[in-house]
XYZ file of C-alpha atoms in Angstrom:
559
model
C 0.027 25.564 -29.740
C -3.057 24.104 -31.203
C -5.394 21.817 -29.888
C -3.925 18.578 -31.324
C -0.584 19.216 -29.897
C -1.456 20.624 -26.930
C -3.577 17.577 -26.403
C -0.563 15.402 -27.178
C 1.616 17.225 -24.921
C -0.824 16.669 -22.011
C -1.301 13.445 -22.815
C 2.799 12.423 -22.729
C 2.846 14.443 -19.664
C 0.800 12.159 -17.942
C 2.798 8.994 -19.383
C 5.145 10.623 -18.224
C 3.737 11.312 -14.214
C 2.636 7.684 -14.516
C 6.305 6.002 -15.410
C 7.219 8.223 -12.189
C 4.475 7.732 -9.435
C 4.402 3.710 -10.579
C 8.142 3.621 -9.155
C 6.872 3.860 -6.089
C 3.462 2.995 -6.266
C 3.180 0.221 -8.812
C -0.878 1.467 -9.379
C -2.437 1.496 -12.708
C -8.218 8.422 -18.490
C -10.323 10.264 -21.894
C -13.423 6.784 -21.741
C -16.648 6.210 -24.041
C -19.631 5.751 -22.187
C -21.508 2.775 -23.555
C -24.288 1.004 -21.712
C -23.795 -2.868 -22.039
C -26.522 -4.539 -23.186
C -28.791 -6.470 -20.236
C -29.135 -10.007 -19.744
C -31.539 -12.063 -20.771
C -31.987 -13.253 -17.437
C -32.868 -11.062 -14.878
C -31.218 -11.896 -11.642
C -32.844 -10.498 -8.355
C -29.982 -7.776 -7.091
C -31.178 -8.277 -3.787
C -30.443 -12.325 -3.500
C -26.445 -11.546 -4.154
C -26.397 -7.824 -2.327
C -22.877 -7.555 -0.164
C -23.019 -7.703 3.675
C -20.071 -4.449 4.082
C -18.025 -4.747 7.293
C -15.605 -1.856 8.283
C -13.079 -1.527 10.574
C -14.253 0.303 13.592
C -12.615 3.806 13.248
C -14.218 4.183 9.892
C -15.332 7.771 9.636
C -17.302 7.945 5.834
C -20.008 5.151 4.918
C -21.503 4.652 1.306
C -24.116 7.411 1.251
C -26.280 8.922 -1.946
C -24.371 9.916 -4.535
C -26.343 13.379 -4.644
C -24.662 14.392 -1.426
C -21.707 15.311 -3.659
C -23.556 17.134 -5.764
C -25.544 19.075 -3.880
C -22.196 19.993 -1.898
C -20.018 20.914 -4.599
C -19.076 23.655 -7.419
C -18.685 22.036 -10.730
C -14.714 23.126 -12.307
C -13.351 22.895 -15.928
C -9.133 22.131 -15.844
C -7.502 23.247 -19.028
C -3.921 21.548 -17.918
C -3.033 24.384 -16.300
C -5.630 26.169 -13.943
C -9.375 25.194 -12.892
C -12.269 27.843 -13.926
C -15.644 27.680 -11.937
C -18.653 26.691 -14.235
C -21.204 26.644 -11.664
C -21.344 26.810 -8.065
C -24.583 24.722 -7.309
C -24.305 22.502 -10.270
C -27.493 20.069 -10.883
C -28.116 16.354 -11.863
C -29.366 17.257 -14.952
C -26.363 19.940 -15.724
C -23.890 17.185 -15.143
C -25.214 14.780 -17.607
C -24.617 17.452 -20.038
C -21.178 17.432 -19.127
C -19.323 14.423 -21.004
C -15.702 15.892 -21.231
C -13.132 14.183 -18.399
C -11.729 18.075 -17.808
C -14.415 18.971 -15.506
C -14.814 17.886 -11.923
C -16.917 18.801 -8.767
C -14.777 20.322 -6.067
C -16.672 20.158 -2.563
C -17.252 23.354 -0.909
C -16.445 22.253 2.465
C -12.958 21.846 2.168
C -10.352 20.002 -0.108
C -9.046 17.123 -1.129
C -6.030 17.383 1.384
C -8.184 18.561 4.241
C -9.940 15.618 5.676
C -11.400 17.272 8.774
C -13.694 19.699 7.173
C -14.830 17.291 4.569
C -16.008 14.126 6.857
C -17.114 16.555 9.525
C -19.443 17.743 7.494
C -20.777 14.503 6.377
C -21.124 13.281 9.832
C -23.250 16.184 10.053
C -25.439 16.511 7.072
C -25.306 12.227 6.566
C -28.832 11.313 8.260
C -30.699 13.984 5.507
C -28.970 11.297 2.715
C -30.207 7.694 2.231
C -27.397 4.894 2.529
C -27.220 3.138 -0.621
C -25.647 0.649 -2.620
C -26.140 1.363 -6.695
C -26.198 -2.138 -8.836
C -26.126 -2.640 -12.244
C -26.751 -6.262 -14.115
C -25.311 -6.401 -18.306
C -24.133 -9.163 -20.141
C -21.179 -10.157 -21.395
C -19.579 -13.172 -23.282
C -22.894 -15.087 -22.418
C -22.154 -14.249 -18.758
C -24.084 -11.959 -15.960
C -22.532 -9.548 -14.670
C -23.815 -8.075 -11.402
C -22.278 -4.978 -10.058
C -22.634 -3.286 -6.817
C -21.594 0.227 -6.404
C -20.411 2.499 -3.225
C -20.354 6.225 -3.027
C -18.135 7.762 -0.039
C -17.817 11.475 0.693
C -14.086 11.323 1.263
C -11.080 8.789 0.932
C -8.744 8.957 3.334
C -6.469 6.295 3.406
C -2.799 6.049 4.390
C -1.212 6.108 1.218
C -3.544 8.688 -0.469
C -6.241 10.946 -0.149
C -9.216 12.634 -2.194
C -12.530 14.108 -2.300
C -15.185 11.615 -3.706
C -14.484 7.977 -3.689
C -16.546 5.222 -5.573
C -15.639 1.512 -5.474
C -17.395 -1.256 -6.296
C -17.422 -5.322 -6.236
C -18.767 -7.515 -9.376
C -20.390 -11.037 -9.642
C -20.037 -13.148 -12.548
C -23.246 -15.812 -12.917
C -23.132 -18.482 -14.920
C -26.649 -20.354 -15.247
C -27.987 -18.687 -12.018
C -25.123 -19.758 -10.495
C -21.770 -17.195 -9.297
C -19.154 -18.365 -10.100
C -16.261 -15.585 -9.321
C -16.218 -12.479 -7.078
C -14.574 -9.389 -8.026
C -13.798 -6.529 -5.815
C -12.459 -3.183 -6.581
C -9.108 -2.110 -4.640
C -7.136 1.398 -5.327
C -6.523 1.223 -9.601
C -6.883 -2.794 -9.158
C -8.087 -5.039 -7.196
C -9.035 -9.081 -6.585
C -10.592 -11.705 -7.833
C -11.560 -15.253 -6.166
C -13.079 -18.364 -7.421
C -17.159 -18.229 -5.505
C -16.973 -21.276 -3.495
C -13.994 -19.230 -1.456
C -16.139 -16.213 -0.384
C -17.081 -15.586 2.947
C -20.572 -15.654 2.580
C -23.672 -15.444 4.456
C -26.554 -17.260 2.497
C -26.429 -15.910 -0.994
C -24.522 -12.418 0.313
C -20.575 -12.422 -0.564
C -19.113 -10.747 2.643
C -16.762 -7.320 1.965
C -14.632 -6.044 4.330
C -14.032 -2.517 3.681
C -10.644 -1.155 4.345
C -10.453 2.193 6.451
C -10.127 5.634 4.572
C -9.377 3.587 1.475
C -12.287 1.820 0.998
C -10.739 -0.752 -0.701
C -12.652 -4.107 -0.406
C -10.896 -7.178 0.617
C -11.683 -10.608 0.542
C -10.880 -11.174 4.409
C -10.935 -9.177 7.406
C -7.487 -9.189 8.462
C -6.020 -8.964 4.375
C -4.905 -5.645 3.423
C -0.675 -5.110 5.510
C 0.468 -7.611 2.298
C 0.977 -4.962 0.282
C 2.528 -1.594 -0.661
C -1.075 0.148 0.690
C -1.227 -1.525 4.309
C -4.634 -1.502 4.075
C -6.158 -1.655 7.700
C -9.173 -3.842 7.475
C -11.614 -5.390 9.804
C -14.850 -6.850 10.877
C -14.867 -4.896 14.626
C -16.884 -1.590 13.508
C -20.417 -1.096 11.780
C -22.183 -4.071 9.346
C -24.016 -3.049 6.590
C -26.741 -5.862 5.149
C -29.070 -4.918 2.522
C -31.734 -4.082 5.417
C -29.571 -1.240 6.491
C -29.348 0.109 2.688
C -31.490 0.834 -0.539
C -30.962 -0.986 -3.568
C -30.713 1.206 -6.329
C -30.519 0.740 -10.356
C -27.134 2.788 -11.232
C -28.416 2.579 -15.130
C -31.578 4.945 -14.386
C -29.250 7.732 -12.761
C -29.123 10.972 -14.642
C -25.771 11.852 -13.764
C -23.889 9.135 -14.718
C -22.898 10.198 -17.742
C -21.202 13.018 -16.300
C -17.554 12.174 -17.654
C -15.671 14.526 -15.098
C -14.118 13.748 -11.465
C -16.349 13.405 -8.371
C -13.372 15.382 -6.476
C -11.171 17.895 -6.941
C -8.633 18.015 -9.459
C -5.003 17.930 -8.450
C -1.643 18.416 -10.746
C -0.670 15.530 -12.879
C 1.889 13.921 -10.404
C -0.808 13.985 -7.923
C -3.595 12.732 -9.551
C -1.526 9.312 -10.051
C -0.646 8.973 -7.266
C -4.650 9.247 -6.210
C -4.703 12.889 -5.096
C -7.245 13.855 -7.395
C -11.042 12.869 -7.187
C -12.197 9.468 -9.191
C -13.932 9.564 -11.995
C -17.955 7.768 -11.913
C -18.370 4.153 -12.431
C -19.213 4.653 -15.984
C -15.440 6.102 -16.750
C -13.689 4.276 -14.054
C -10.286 3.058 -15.305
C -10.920 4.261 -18.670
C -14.323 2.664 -18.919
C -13.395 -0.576 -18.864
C -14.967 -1.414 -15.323
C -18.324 -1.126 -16.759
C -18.043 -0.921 -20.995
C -15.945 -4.347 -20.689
C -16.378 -5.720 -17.006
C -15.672 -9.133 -17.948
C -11.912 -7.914 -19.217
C -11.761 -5.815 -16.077
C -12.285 -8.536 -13.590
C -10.439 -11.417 -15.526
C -7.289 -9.103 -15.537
C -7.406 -8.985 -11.802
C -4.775 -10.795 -10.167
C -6.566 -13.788 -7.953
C -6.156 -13.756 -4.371
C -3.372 -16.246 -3.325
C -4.936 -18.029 -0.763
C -1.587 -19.646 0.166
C -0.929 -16.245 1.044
C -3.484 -15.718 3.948
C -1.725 -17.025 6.883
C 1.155 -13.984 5.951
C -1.680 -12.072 5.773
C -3.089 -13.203 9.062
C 0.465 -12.632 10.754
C 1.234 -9.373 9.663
C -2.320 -8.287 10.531
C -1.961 -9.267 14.113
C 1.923 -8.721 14.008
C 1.482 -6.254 16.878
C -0.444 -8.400 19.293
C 1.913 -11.356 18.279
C 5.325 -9.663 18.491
C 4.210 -8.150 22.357
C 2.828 -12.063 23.424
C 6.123 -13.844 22.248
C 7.995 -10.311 24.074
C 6.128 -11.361 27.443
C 6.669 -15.002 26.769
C 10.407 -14.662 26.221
C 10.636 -12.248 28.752
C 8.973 -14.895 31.138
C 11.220 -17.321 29.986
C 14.014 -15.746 30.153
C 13.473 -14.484 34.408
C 12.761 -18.069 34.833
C 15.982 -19.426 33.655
C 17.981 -16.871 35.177
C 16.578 -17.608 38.561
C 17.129 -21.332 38.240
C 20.991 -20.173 37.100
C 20.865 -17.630 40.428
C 20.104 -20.940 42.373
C 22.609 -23.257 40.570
C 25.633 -21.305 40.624
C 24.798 -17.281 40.657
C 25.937 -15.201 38.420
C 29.626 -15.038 38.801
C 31.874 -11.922 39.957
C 30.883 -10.243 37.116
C 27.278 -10.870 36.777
C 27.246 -9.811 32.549
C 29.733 -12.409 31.199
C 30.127 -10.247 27.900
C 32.261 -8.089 30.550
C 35.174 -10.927 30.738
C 37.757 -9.146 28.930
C 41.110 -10.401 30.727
C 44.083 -8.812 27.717
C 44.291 -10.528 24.354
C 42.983 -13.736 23.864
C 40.215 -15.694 21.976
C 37.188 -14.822 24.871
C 38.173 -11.615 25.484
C 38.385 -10.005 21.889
C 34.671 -12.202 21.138
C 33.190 -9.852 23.759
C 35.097 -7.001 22.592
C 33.541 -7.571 18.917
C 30.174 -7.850 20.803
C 30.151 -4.259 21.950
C 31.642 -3.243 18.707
C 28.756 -4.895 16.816
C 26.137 -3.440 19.278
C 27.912 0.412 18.306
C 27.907 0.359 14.699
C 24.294 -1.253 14.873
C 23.143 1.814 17.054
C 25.307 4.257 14.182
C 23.540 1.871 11.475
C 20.043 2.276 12.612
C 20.226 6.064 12.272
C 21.333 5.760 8.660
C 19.372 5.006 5.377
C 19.009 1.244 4.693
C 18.391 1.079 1.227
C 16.986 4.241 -1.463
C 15.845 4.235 -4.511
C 15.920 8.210 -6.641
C 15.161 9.734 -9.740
C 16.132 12.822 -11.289
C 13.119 14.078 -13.769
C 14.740 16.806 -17.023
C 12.095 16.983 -19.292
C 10.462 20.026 -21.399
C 7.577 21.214 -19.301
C 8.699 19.366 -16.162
C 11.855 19.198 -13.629
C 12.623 17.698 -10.396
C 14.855 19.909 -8.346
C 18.303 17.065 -8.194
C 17.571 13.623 -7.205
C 14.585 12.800 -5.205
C 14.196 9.413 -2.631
C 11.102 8.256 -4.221
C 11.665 5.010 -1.998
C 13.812 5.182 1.477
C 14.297 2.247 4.034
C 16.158 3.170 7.430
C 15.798 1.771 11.060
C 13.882 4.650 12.767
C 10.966 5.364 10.232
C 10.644 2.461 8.185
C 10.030 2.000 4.489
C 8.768 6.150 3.060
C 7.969 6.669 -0.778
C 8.468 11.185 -1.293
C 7.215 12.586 -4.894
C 6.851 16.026 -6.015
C 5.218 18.227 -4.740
C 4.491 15.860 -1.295
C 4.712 17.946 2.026
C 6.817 15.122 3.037
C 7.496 11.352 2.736
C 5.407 9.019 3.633
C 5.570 5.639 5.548
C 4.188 2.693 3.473
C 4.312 -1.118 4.807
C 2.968 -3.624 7.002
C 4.748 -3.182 10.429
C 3.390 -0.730 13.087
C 6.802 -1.612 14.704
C 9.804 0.394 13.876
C 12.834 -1.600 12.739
C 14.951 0.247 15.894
C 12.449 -0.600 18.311
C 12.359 -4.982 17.169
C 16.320 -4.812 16.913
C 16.890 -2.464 20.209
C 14.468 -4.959 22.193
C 16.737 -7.966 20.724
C 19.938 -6.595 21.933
C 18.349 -6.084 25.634
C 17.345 -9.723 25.545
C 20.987 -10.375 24.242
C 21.997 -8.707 27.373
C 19.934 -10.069 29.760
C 20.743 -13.481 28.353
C 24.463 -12.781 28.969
C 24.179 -12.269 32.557
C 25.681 -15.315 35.072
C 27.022 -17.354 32.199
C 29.611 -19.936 33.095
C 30.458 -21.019 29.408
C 31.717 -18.857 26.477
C 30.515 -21.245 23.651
C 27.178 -21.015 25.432
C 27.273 -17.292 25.398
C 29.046 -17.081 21.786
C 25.729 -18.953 20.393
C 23.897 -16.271 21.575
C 26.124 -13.463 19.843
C 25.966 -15.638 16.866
C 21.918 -15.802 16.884
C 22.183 -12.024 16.992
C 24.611 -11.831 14.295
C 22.712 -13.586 12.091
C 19.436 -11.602 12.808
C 20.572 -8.557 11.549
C 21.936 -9.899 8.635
C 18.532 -11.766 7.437
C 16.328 -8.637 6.698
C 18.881 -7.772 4.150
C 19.162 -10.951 2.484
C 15.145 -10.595 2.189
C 15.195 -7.266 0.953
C 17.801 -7.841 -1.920
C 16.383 -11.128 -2.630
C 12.741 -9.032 -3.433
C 14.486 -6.596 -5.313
C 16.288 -9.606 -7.617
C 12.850 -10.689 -8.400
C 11.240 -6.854 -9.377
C 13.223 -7.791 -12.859
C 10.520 -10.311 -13.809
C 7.658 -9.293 -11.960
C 6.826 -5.939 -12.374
C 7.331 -5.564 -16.218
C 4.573 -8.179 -16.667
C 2.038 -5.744 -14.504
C 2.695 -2.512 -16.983
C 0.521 -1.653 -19.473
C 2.116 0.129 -22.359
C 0.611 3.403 -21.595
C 2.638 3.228 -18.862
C 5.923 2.802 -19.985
C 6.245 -1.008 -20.628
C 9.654 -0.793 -22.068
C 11.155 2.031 -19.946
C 9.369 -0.291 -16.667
C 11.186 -3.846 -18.574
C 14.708 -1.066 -18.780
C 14.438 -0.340 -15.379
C 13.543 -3.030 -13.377
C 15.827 -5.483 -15.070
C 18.823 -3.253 -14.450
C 17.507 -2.666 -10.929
C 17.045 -6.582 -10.521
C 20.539 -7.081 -12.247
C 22.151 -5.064 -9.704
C 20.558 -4.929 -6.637
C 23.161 -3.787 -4.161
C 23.817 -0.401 -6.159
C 22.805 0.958 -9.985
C 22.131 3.402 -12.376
C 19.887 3.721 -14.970
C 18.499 6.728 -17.498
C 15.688 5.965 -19.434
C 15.413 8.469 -22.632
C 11.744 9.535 -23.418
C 11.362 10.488 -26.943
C 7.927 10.680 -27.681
C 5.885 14.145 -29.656
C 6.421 17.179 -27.880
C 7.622 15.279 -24.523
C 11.196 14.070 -24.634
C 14.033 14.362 -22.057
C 15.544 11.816 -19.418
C 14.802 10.322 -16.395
C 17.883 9.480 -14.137
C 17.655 6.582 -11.439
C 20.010 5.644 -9.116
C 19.453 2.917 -6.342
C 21.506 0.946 -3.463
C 22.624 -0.178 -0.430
C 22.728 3.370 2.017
C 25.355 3.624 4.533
C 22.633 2.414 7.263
C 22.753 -0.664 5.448
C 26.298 -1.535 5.268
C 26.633 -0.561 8.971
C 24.022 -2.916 9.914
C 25.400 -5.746 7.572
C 28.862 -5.354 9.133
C 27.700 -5.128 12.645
C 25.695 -8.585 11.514
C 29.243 -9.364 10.368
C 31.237 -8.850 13.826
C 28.203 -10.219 15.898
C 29.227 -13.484 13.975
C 32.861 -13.507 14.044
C 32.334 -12.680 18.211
C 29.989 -15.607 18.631
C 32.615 -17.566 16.721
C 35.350 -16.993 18.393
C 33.721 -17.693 21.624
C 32.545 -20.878 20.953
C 36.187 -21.859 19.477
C 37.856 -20.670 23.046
C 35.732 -23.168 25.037
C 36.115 -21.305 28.198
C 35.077 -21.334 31.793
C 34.188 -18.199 33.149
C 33.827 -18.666 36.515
């Protein structure tokens, strides 16, 4: 195969890896360096420099950018296997370096061992200067100012990889910001100036852990596919903790290659692989055309930010109102005990006297309570793709996307040791819906009335059916959202296939989407739906309600 078409494979290979990992990951490389041209007024880096605030189990910090270097062996990747160049690669070799196929592996471990990697930093990190790289251009008569991090090693939940630059961007209009820009995963944010936490003149970051992603607010981060865990409760970084330093007048930054090692093509998109430098970051267009970059940022919903807030401190808030009800609940059973006790059967759900209206309403109860227990064990909702292509194969259908009641929302791939939980709850579905149905006891016990008690079945009912009205109702929507946030190197019109079938039919589907395209064609098969999990938990929803029902219709006095 000659170059050209070998080239052209690769190239549909990784359309291809994209259209698959962005299933699952929604996330948005061969760039031209170009230095944009500076602005005729120079603004003082210093007067707009970020104050950083991490969460407090951050392990990596932004450090020289020469700690990398001097710790790795510089790799060529011809699509198949990785070659050592040089084992103690320079500054100046790099710059010579302007092809993406290299990369600099660090010697102290890989990209999917984390240990060796940040140990070593926290050891070696006091010989290295903390600093913060800017860089000031121009752009459509605007000022751009851009401030730069270097960390040894990302380790976030969703992905990991040697290397990790990020980086947030001011745009000043006559001396004056008017929009912050900051850098998350293959994206990111934007928000209007006069919203930025600020201190002075400094825009305040908040620096997720592992990820380094950088977030507006200190609790944003859970809304999102990511769950980001930010905060303000670890170490603050102001520009008298850091240097300052011009990222133009760095020798290596025109090295074109990863600053991390180099993973296989399914990996690397789902951000397995190092990142490339700031001057070839998402294909060059974060610094050739940083204008473009930032205005195609979606803006931070700031009617958003109380979600944000709540799913943030969803933990604290779900154990308070858990004591609270709990509280409650003793309080009004003692004033019951003191009223008229309990009755001769002290759980009313036990009055089952033959067949009649109360009796089967209880029976229903337990009913519901056993195919919610069966339910919970079962997947919830899937979504899987079988991959036939020349040059690539999945092995049958894979769950790139699986919902059940004991682990949660997981997104598998290729080539993954395992799945992997994504979301915003710490909480596992089992646990919130096992510590409802204790309360649903509890709340059963001494009650004299059975519409009293059939409201509370009927509560229940209706809680386990809500989650899936959510869920479906999301999934209606992907049809129209997510086609709009594909580029067309990524499949726009297999994404606009997809999604709209998948939004057409939410409760079960098929689709194949037929790649065509050079040396690359074949099919990718997707299947989604409602798993068995799901249906049990929508018909124990279902009996929950006809229980309650009937109870409150038989109006009777237990005791």
């Amino acid at each position: 195969m000659d170059i050209t078409s070998q080239t052209h494979y690769t190239n549909n290979k990784k359309r291809l890896a994209k259209i698959i990992c962005f299933l699952v990951l929604l996330i948005s490389t061969v760039p031209i360096i170009g230095l944009n041209s500076a602005s005729a007024e120079e603004i003082n880096a210093n007067m707009y420099a970020p104050i950083l605030y991490f969460e407090g189990q951050e392990t990596c910090f932004p450090i020289d950018a020469t700690y990398h270097i001097d710790n790795s062996e510089l790799y060529v990747h011809d699509g198949k296997t990785s070659t050592l160049i040089d084992d103690t690669p320079t500054v100046s070799e790099l710059a010579t370096y302007t092809e993406s196929t290299f990369f600099l592996d660090n010697a102290h471990g890989s990209s999917k061992d984390a240990n060796s990697i940040i140990s070593h930093y926290q050891q070696t990190k006091d010989d290295y200067d903390i600093i913060v790289y800017y860089h000031q251009s121009n752009q459509q008569g605007k000022t751009i100012l851009q401030y730069w991090f270097f960390y040894a090693y990302n380790n976030g939940e969703l992905n990991v990889h040697e290397g990790d630059w990020e980086m947030i961007q001011l745009i000043i209009e006559s001396n004056t910001p008017t929009t912050a820009m900051y850098s998350q995963h293959h994206s990111g944010q934007q928000l209007n100036w006069a919203e930025v936490d600020t201190t002075s003149t400094h825009p305040h970051v908040y620096v997720s852990r592992g990820s380094h992603a950088n977030y507006f607010r200190s609790f944003s981060g859970k809304l999102g596919i990511a769950s980001d865990t930010v905060g303000n409760n670890g170490m603050i970084l102001t520009n008298e903790n850091y240097q300052l330093v011009e990222l133009s007048d760095q020798e290596w930054l025109s090295f074109a290659g990863r600053w991390g090692e180099m993973q296989p093509v399914e990996d690397t998109f789902l951000g397995f692989s190092g990142p490339f430098g700031p001057a070839f970051r998402e294909n060059g267009n974060m610094w050739n055309n940083p204008v473009g970059w930032g205005e195609n940022l979606p803006e931070l919903n700031t009617s958003l930010l109380p979600v944000e807030w709540f799913l943030y401190n969803f933990v604290t808030i779900f154990f308070v109102i858990t004591a609270l009800s709990i509280g409650l609940l003793c309080f009004r059973l003692y004033r019951r005990s003191k009223d008229h006790g309990f009755g001769p059967r002290f759980f009313s759900s036990l009055y089952i006297d033959g067949v009649n209206v109360h009796s089967i309403g209880n029976i229903l109860f337990f009913a519901g309570i056993a195919v919610a227990i069966i339910g919970l064990t079962l997947p919830w909702y899937s979504i899987s793709a079988a991959v036939t292509i020349e040059g690539y194969t999945t092995e049958g259908f894979i769950d790139f996307l699986s919902i059940d009641g004991l682990n949660g929302a997981q997104i598998a791939y290729p080539g993954a040791n395992g799945p992997i939980a994504i979301g915003s709850f710490i909480l596992p579905f089992s646990l919130i819906i096992a510590i409802g149905f204790v309360f649903t006891f509890f709340k059963a016990i001494g009650v004299q009335k059975s519409n009293v008690l059939g409201r509370t079945y009927l509560w229940r009912g209706i809680s386990l059916i809500i989650p899936f009205i959510i869920l479906l109702i999301v999934i209606f929507s992907l049809g129209s959202i997510i086609p709009s946030m594909v580029s067309e190197d990524m499949g726009s019109n297999e994404m606009t296939t997809l999604f709209s079938s998948l939004s057409q039919n939410p409760i079960s589907g098929s689709e194949t989407i037929a790649l065509s395209d050079g040396a690359m064609s074949g099919n990718v098969d997707m299947i989604w739906g409602l798993g068995t999990g799901g249906y049990l938990m929508l018909l124990a929803g279902i009996i929950l309600l006809t229980g309650g029902i009937l109870l409150i219709t038989a109006r009777k006095t237990f005791y």
